[in-house]
mmCIF file of C-alpha atoms and ligand atoms in Angstrom:
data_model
loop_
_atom_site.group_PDB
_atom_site.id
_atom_site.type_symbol
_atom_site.label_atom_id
_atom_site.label_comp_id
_atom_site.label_asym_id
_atom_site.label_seq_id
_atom_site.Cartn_x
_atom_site.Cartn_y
_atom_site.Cartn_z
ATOM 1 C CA UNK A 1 -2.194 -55.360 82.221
ATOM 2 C CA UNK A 2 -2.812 -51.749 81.512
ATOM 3 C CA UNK A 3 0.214 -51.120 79.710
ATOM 4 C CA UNK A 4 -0.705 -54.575 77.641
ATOM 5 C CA UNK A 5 -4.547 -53.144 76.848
ATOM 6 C CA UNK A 6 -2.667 -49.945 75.873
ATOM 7 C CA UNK A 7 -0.552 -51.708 73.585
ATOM 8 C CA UNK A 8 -3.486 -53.322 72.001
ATOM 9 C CA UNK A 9 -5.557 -50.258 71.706
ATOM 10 C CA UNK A 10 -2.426 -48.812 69.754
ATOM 11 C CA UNK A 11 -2.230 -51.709 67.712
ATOM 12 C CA UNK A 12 -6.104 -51.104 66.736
ATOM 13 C CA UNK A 13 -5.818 -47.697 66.157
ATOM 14 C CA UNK A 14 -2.595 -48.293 64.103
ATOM 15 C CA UNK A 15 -4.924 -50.963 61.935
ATOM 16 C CA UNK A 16 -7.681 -48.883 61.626
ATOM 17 C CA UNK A 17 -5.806 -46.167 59.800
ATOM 18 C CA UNK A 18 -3.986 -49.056 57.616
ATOM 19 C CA UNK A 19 -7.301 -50.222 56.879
ATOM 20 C CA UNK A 20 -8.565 -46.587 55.992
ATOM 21 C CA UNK A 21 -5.479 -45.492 53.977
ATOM 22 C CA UNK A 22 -5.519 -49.294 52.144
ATOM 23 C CA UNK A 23 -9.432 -48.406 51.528
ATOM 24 C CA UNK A 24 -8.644 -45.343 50.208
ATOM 25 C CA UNK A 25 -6.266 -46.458 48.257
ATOM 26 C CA UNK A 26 -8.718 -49.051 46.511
ATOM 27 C CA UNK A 27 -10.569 -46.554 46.099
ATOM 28 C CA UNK A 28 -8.342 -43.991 44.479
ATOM 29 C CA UNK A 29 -7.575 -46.574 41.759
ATOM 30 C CA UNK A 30 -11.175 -47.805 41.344
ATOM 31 C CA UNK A 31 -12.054 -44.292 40.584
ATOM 32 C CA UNK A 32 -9.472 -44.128 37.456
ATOM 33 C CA UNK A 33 -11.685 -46.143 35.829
ATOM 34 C CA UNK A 34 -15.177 -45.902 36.706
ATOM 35 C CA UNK A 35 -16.579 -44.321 33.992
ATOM 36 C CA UNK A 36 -15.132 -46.713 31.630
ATOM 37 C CA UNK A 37 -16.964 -49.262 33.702
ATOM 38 C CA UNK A 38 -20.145 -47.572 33.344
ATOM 39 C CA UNK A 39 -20.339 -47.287 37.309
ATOM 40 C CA UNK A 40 -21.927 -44.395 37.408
ATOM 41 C CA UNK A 41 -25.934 -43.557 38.267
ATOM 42 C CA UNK A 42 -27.471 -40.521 38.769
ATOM 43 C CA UNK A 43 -30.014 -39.757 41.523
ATOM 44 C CA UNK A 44 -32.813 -36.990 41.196
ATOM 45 C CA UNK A 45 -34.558 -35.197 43.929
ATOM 46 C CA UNK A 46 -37.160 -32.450 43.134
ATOM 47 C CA UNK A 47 -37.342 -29.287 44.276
ATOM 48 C CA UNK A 48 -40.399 -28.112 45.212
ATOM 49 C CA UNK A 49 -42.112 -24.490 44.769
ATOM 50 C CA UNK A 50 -43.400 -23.604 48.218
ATOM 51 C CA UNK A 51 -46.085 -21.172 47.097
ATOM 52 C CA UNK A 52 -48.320 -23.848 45.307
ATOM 53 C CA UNK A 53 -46.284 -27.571 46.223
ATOM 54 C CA UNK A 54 -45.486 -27.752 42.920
ATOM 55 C CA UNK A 55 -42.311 -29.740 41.334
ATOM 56 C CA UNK A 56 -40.211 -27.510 39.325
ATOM 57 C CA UNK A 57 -37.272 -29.374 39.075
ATOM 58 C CA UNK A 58 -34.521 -32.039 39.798
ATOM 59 C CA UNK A 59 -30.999 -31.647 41.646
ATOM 60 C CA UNK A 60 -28.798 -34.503 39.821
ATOM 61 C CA UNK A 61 -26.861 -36.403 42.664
ATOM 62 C CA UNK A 62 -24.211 -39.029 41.567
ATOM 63 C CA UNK A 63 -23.914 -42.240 43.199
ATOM 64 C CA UNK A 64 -21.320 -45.259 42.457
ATOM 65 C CA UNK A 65 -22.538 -48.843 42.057
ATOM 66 C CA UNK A 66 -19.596 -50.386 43.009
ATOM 67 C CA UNK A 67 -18.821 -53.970 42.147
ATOM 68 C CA UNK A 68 -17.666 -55.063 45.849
ATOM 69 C CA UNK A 69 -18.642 -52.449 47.915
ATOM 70 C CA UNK A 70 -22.281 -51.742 46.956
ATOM 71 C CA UNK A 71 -23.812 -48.249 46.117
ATOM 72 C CA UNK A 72 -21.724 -45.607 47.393
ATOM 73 C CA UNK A 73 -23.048 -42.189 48.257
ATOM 74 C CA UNK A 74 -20.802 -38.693 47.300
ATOM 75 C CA UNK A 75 -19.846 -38.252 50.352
ATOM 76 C CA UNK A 76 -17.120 -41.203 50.222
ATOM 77 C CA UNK A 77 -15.733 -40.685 46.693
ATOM 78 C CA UNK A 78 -16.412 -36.999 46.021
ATOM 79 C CA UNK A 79 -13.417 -35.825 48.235
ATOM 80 C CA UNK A 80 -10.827 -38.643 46.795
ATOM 81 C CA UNK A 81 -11.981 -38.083 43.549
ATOM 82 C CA UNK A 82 -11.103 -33.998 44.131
ATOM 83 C CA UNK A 83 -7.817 -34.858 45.174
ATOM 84 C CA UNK A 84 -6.991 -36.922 42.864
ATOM 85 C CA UNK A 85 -8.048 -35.056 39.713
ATOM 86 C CA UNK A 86 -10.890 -37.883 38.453
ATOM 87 C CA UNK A 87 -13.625 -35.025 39.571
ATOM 88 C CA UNK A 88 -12.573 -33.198 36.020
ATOM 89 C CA UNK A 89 -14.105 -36.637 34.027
ATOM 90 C CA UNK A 90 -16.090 -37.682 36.095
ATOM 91 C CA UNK A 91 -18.389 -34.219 36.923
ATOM 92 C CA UNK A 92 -18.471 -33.709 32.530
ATOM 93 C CA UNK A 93 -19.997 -37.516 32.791
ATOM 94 C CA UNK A 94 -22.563 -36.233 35.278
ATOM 95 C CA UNK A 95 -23.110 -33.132 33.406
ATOM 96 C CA UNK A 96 -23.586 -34.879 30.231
ATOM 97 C CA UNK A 97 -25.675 -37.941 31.642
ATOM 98 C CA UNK A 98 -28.008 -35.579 33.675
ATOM 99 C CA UNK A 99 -28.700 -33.111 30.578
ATOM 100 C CA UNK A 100 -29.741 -35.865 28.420
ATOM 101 C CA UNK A 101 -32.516 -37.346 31.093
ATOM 102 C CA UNK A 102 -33.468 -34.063 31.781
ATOM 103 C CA UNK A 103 -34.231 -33.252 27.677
ATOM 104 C CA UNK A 104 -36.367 -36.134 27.734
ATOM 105 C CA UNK A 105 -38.822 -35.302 30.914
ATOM 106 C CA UNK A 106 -41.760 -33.837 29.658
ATOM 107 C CA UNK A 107 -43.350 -30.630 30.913
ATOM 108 C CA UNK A 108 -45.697 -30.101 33.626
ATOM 109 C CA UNK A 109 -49.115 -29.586 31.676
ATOM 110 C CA UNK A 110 -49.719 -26.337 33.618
ATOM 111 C CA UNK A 111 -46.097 -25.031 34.031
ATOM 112 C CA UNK A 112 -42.690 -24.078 32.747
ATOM 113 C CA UNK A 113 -40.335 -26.696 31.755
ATOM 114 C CA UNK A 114 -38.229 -28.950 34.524
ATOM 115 C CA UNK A 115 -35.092 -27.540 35.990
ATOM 116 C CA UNK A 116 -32.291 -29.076 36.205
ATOM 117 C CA UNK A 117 -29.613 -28.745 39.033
ATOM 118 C CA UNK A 118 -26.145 -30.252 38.794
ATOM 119 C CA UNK A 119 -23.225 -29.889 41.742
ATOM 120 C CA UNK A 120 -20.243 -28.393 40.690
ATOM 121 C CA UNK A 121 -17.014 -28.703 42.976
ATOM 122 C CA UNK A 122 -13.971 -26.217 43.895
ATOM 123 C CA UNK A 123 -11.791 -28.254 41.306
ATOM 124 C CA UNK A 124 -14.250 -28.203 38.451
ATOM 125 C CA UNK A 125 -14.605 -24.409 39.061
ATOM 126 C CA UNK A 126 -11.062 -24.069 38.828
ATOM 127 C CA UNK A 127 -10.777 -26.265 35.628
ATOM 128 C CA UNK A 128 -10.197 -24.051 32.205
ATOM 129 C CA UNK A 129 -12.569 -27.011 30.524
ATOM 130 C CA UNK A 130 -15.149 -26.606 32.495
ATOM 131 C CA UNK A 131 -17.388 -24.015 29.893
ATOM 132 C CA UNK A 132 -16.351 -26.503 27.472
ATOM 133 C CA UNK A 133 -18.207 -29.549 29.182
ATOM 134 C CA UNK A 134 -21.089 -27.157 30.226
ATOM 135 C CA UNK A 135 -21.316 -26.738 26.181
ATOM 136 C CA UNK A 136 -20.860 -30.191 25.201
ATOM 137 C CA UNK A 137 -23.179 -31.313 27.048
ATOM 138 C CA UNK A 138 -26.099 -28.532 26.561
ATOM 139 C CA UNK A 139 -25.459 -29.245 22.542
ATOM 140 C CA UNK A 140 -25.218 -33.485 22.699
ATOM 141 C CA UNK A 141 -28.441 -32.844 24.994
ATOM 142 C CA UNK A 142 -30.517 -30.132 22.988
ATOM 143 C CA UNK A 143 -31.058 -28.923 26.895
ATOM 144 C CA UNK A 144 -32.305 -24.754 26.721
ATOM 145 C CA UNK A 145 -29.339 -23.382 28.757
ATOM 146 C CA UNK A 146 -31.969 -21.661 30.881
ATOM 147 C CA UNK A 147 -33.196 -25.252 32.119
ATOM 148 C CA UNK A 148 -29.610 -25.712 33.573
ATOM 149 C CA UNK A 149 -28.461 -24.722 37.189
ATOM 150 C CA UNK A 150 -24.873 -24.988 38.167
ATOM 151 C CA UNK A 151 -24.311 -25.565 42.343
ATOM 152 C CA UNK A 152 -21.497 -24.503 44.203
ATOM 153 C CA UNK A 153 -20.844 -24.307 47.650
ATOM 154 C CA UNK A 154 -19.946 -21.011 49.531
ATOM 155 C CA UNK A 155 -16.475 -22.577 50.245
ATOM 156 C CA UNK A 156 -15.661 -22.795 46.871
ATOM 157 C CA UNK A 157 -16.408 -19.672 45.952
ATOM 158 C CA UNK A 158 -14.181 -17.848 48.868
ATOM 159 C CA UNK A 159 -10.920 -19.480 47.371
ATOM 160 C CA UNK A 160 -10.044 -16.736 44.893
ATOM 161 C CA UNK A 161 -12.687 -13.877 45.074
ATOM 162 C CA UNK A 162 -11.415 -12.236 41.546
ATOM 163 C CA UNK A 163 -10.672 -15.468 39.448
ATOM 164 C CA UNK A 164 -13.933 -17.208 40.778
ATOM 165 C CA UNK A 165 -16.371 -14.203 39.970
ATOM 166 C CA UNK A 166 -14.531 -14.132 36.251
ATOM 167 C CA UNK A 167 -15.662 -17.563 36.123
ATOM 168 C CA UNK A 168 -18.935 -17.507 37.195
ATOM 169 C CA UNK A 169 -19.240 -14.755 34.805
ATOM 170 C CA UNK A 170 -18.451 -17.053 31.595
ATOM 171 C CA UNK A 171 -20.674 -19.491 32.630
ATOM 172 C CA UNK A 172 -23.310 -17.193 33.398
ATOM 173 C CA UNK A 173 -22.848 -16.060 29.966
ATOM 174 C CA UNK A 174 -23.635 -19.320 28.707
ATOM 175 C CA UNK A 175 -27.410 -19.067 29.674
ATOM 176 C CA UNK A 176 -27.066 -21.225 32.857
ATOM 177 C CA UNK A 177 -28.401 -19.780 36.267
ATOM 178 C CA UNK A 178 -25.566 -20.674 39.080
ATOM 179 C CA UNK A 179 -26.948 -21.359 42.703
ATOM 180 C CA UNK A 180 -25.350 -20.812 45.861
ATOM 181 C CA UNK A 181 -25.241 -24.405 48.062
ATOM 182 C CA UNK A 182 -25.162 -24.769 51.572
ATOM 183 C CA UNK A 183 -25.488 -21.752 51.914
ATOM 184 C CA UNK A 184 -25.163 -20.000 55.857
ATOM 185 C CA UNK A 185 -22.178 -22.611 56.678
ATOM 186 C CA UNK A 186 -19.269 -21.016 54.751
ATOM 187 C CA UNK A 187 -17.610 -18.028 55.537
ATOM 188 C CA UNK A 188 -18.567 -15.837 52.567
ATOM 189 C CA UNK A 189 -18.876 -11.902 53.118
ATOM 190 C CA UNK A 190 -21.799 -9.906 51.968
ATOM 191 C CA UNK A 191 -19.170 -8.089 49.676
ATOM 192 C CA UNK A 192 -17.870 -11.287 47.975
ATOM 193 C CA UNK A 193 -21.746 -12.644 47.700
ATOM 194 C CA UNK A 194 -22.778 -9.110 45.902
ATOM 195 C CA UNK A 195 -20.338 -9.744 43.000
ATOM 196 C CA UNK A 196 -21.116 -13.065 41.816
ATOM 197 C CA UNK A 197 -23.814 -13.772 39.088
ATOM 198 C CA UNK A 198 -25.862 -15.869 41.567
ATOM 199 C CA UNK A 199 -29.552 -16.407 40.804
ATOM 200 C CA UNK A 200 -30.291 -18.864 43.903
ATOM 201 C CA UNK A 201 -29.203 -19.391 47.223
ATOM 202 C CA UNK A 202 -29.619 -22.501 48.615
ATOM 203 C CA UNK A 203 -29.822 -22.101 52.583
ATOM 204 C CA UNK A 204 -27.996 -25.472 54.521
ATOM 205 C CA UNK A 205 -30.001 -28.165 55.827
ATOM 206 C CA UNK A 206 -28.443 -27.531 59.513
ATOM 207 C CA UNK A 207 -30.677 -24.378 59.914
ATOM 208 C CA UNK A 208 -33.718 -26.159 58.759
ATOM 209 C CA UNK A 209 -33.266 -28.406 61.510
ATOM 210 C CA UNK A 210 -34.084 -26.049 64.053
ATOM 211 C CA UNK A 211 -37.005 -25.473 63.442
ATOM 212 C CA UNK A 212 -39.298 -26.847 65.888
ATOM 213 C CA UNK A 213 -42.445 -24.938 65.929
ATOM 214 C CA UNK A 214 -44.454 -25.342 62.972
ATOM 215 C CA UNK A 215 -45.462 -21.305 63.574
ATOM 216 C CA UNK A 216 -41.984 -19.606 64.246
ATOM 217 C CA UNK A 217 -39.384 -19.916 62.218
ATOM 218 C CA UNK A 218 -36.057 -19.181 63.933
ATOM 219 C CA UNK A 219 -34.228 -15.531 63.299
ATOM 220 C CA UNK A 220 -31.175 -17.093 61.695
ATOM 221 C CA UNK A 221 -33.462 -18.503 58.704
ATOM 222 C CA UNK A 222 -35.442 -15.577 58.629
ATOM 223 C CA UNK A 223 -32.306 -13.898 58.300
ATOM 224 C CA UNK A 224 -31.037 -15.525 55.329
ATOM 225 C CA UNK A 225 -33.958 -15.299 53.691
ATOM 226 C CA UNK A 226 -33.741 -11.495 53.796
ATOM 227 C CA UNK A 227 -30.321 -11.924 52.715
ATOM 228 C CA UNK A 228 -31.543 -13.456 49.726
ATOM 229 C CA UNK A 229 -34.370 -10.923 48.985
ATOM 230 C CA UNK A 230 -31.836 -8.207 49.509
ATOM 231 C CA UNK A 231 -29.204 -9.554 46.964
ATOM 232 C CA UNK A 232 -32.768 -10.588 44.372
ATOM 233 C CA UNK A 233 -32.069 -14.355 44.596
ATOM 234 C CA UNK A 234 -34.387 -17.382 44.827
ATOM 235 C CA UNK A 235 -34.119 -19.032 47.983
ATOM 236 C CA UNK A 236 -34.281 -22.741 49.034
ATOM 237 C CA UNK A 237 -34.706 -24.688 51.835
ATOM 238 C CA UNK A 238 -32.295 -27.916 51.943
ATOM 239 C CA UNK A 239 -33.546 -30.423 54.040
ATOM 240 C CA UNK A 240 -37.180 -30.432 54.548
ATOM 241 C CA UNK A 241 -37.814 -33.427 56.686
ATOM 242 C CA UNK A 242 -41.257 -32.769 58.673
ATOM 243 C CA UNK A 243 -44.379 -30.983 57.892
ATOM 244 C CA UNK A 244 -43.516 -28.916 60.755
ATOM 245 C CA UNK A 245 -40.797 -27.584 59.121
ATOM 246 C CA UNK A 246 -42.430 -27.076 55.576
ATOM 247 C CA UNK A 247 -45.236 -25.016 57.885
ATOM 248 C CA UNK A 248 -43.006 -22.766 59.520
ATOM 249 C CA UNK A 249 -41.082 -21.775 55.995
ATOM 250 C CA UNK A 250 -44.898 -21.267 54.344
ATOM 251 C CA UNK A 251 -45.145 -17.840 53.562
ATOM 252 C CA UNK A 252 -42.048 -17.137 55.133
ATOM 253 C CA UNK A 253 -40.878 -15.851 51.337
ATOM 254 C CA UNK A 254 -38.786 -18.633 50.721
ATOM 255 C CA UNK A 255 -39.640 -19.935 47.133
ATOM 256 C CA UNK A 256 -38.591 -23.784 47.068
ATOM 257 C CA UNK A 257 -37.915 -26.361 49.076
ATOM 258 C CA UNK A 258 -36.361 -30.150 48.948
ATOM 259 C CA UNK A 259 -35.741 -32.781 51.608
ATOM 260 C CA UNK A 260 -37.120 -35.973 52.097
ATOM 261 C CA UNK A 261 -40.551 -34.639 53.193
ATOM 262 C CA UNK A 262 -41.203 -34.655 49.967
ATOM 263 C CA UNK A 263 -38.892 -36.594 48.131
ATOM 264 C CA UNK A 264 -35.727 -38.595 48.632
ATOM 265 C CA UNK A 265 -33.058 -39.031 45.643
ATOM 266 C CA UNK A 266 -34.131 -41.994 43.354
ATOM 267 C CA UNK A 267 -32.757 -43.122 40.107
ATOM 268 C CA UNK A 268 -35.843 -41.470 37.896
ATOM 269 C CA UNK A 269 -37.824 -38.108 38.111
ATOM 270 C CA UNK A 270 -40.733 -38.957 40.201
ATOM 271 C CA UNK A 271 -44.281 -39.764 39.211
ATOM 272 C CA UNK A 272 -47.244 -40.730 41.392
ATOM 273 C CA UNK A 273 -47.288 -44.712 40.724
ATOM 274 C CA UNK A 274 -43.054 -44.762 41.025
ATOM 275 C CA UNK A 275 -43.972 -42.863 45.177
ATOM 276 C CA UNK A 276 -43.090 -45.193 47.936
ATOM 277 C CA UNK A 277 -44.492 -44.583 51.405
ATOM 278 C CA UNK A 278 -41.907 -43.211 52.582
ATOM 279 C CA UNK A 279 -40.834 -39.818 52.930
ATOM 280 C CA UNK A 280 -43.510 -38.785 50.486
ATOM 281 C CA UNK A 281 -46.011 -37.536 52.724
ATOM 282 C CA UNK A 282 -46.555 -34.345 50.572
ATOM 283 C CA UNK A 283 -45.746 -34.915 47.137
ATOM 284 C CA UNK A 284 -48.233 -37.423 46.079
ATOM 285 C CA UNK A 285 -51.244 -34.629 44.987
ATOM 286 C CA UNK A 286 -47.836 -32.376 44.008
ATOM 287 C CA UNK A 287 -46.328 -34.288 41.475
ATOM 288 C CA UNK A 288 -46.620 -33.831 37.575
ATOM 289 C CA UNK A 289 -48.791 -36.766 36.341
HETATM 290 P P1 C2E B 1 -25.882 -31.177 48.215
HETATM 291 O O1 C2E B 1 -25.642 -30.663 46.854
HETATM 292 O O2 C2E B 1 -26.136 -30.194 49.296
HETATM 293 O O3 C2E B 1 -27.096 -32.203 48.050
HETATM 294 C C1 C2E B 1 -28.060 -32.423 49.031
HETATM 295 C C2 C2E B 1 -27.709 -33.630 49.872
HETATM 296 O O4 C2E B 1 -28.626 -33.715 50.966
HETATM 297 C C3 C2E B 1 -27.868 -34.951 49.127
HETATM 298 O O5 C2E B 1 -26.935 -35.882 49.672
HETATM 299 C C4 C2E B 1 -29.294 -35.362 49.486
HETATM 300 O O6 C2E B 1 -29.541 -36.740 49.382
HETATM 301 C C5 C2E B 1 -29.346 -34.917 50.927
HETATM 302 N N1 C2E B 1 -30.710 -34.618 51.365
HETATM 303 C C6 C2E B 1 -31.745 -34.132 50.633
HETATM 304 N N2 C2E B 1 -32.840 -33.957 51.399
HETATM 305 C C7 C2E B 1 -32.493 -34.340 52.640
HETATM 306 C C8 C2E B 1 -33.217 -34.403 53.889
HETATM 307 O O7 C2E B 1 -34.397 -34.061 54.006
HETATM 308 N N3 C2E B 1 -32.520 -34.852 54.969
HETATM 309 C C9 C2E B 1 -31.202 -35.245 54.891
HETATM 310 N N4 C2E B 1 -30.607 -35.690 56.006
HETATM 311 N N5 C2E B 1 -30.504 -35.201 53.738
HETATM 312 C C10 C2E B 1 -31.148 -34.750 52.628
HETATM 313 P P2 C2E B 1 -25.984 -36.776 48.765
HETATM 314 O O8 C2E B 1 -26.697 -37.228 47.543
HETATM 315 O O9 C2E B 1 -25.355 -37.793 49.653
HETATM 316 O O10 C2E B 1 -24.889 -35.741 48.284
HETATM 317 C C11 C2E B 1 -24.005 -35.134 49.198
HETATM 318 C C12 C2E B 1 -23.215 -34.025 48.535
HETATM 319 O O11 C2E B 1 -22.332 -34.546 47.530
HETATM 320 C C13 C2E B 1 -24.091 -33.006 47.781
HETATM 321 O O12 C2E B 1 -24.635 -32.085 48.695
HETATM 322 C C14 C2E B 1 -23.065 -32.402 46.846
HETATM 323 O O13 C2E B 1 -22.309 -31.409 47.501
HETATM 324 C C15 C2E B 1 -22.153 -33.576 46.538
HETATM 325 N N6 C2E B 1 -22.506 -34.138 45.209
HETATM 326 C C16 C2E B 1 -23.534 -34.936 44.866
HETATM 327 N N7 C2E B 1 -23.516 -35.221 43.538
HETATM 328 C C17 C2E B 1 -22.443 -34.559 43.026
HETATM 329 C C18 C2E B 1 -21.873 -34.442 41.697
HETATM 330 O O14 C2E B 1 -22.381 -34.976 40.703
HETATM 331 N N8 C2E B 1 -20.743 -33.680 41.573
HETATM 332 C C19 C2E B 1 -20.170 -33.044 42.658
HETATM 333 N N9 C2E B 1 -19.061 -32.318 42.433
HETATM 334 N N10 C2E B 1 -20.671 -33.140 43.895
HETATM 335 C C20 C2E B 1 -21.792 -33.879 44.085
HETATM 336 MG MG1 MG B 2 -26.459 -29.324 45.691
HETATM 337 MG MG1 MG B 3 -26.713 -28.460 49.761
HETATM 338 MG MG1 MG B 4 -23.289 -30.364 50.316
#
């Protein structure tokens, strides 16, 4: 009996993996073509200005509308399509799509001009065309450089210290400001941080989850954020969820924030009469009109 139910749990386990390696494998092909299929959407979430609640721009996050499957977060094709090389097309798509929507959102009345923020992974980075996509799509987009941020994570930027600061440095010279993402979870040294052109540092949603007490925030966070004001970057919070949260990082010196306390990703930039109940508990007397 027990050796039969350990057969059959091998047999599961066996099938399981055929089933993940066959879905992969769908998916690895799928990908090839996606952009050809017009497959692609792009998600916005604002970032907030803590001093003030007020939107000051939009980090672009892809999703795929798959035929079969339905939408599919980053998450599940982001890694496959790194692998596989389809990251190169498909990030330039993003890059292109999200410069063009973000040309055509008009100005708060009372403040500068919408950010953009676009993710950037290890493989792009490492990709001589990359500049070259940055520029094609600034120009087919008549997007101010200065609008543009370019986010990497702190893993990618560990890889190659020397040929990754170069790098940064020719996109920097482009006009772009580059931010830091999930920050606090990687492994970067204060020596590699100090030389590359970083403007913002983006502290990881798993810190703002400890906070707990709308009065304190925890040492760790407070922490990073003198990290940041040491090294004369912008900081943001990832993951605001609660108002407990957003009260703890008030005056804390932290400038922005995002997380679904005041926004989850949706297809448009946000206006008051496009707010659903949820997760919006803050934003409604916050957003542009
Ligand atoms: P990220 O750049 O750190 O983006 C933030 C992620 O956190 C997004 O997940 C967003 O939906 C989620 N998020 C925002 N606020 C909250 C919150 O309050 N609570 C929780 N639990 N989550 C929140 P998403 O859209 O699934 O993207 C996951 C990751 O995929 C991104 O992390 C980014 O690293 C990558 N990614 C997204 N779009 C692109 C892209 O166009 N190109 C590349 N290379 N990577 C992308
Ligand atoms: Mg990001
Ligand atoms: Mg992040
Ligand atoms: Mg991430």
């Amino acid at each position: 009996r027990a050796k039969e139910a350990g057969r059959d749990a091998v047999m599961c386990y066996e099938e399981g993996m055929r089933e993940t390696a066959q879905r992969r494998l769908a998916l690895e092909a799928d990908l090839r073509s996606v952009i050809e299929r017009d497959e692609l959407v792009v998600h916005y979430q604002p970032i907030v200005q803590l001093d003030g609640h007020r939107v000051v721009g939009y980090e672009a996050l892809v999703r795929w509308q798959h035929p079969t499957r339905g939408l599919l977060y980053p998450n599940e094709f982001i890694p496959v399509a790194e692998q596989t090389g389809a990251i190169v097309a498909l990030g330039a798509w993003v890059l292109r799509e999200a410069c063009r929507d973000a040309a055509s959102w008009e100005a708060p009345e009372d403040g500068a001009p919408l950010t953009l923020s676009v993710n950037l992974s290890g493989r792009q980075l490492s990709d001589p065309g990359l500049s070259g996509h940055v520029v094609d799509a600034l120009a087919a987009s008549g997007l101010p450089p200065e609008r543009l941020t370019l986010e990497l994570t702190e893993s990618v930027l560990v890889g190659e210290p020397a040929r990754t600061a170069e790098r940064l440095h020719e996109l920097k010279a482009l006009g772009v400001q580059l931010a830091i993402d999930d920050f606090g979870v990687g492994y970067s040294s204060l020596s590699y941080l100090r030389q590359f052109p970083a403007d913002i540092l983006k502290i990881d949603r798993s810190f703002i989850d400890t906070i707990n007490d709308p009065a304190k925030l925890p040492a760790m966070i407070r922490g990073l954020l003198e990290l940041g004001d040491t090294l004369h970057l912008q900081t943001v919070a990832e993951g605001i969820e609660t108002p407990e949260q957003l009260a703890a990082l008030s005056g804390s010196g932290c400038t922005m924030g995002q997380g679904f306390f005041f926004a989850k990703p949706a297809p448009g930039p946000l206006h008051p009469g496009a707010l659903t109940a949820e997760g919006t508990g803050a934003l409604s007397d916050v957003l542009p009109s």
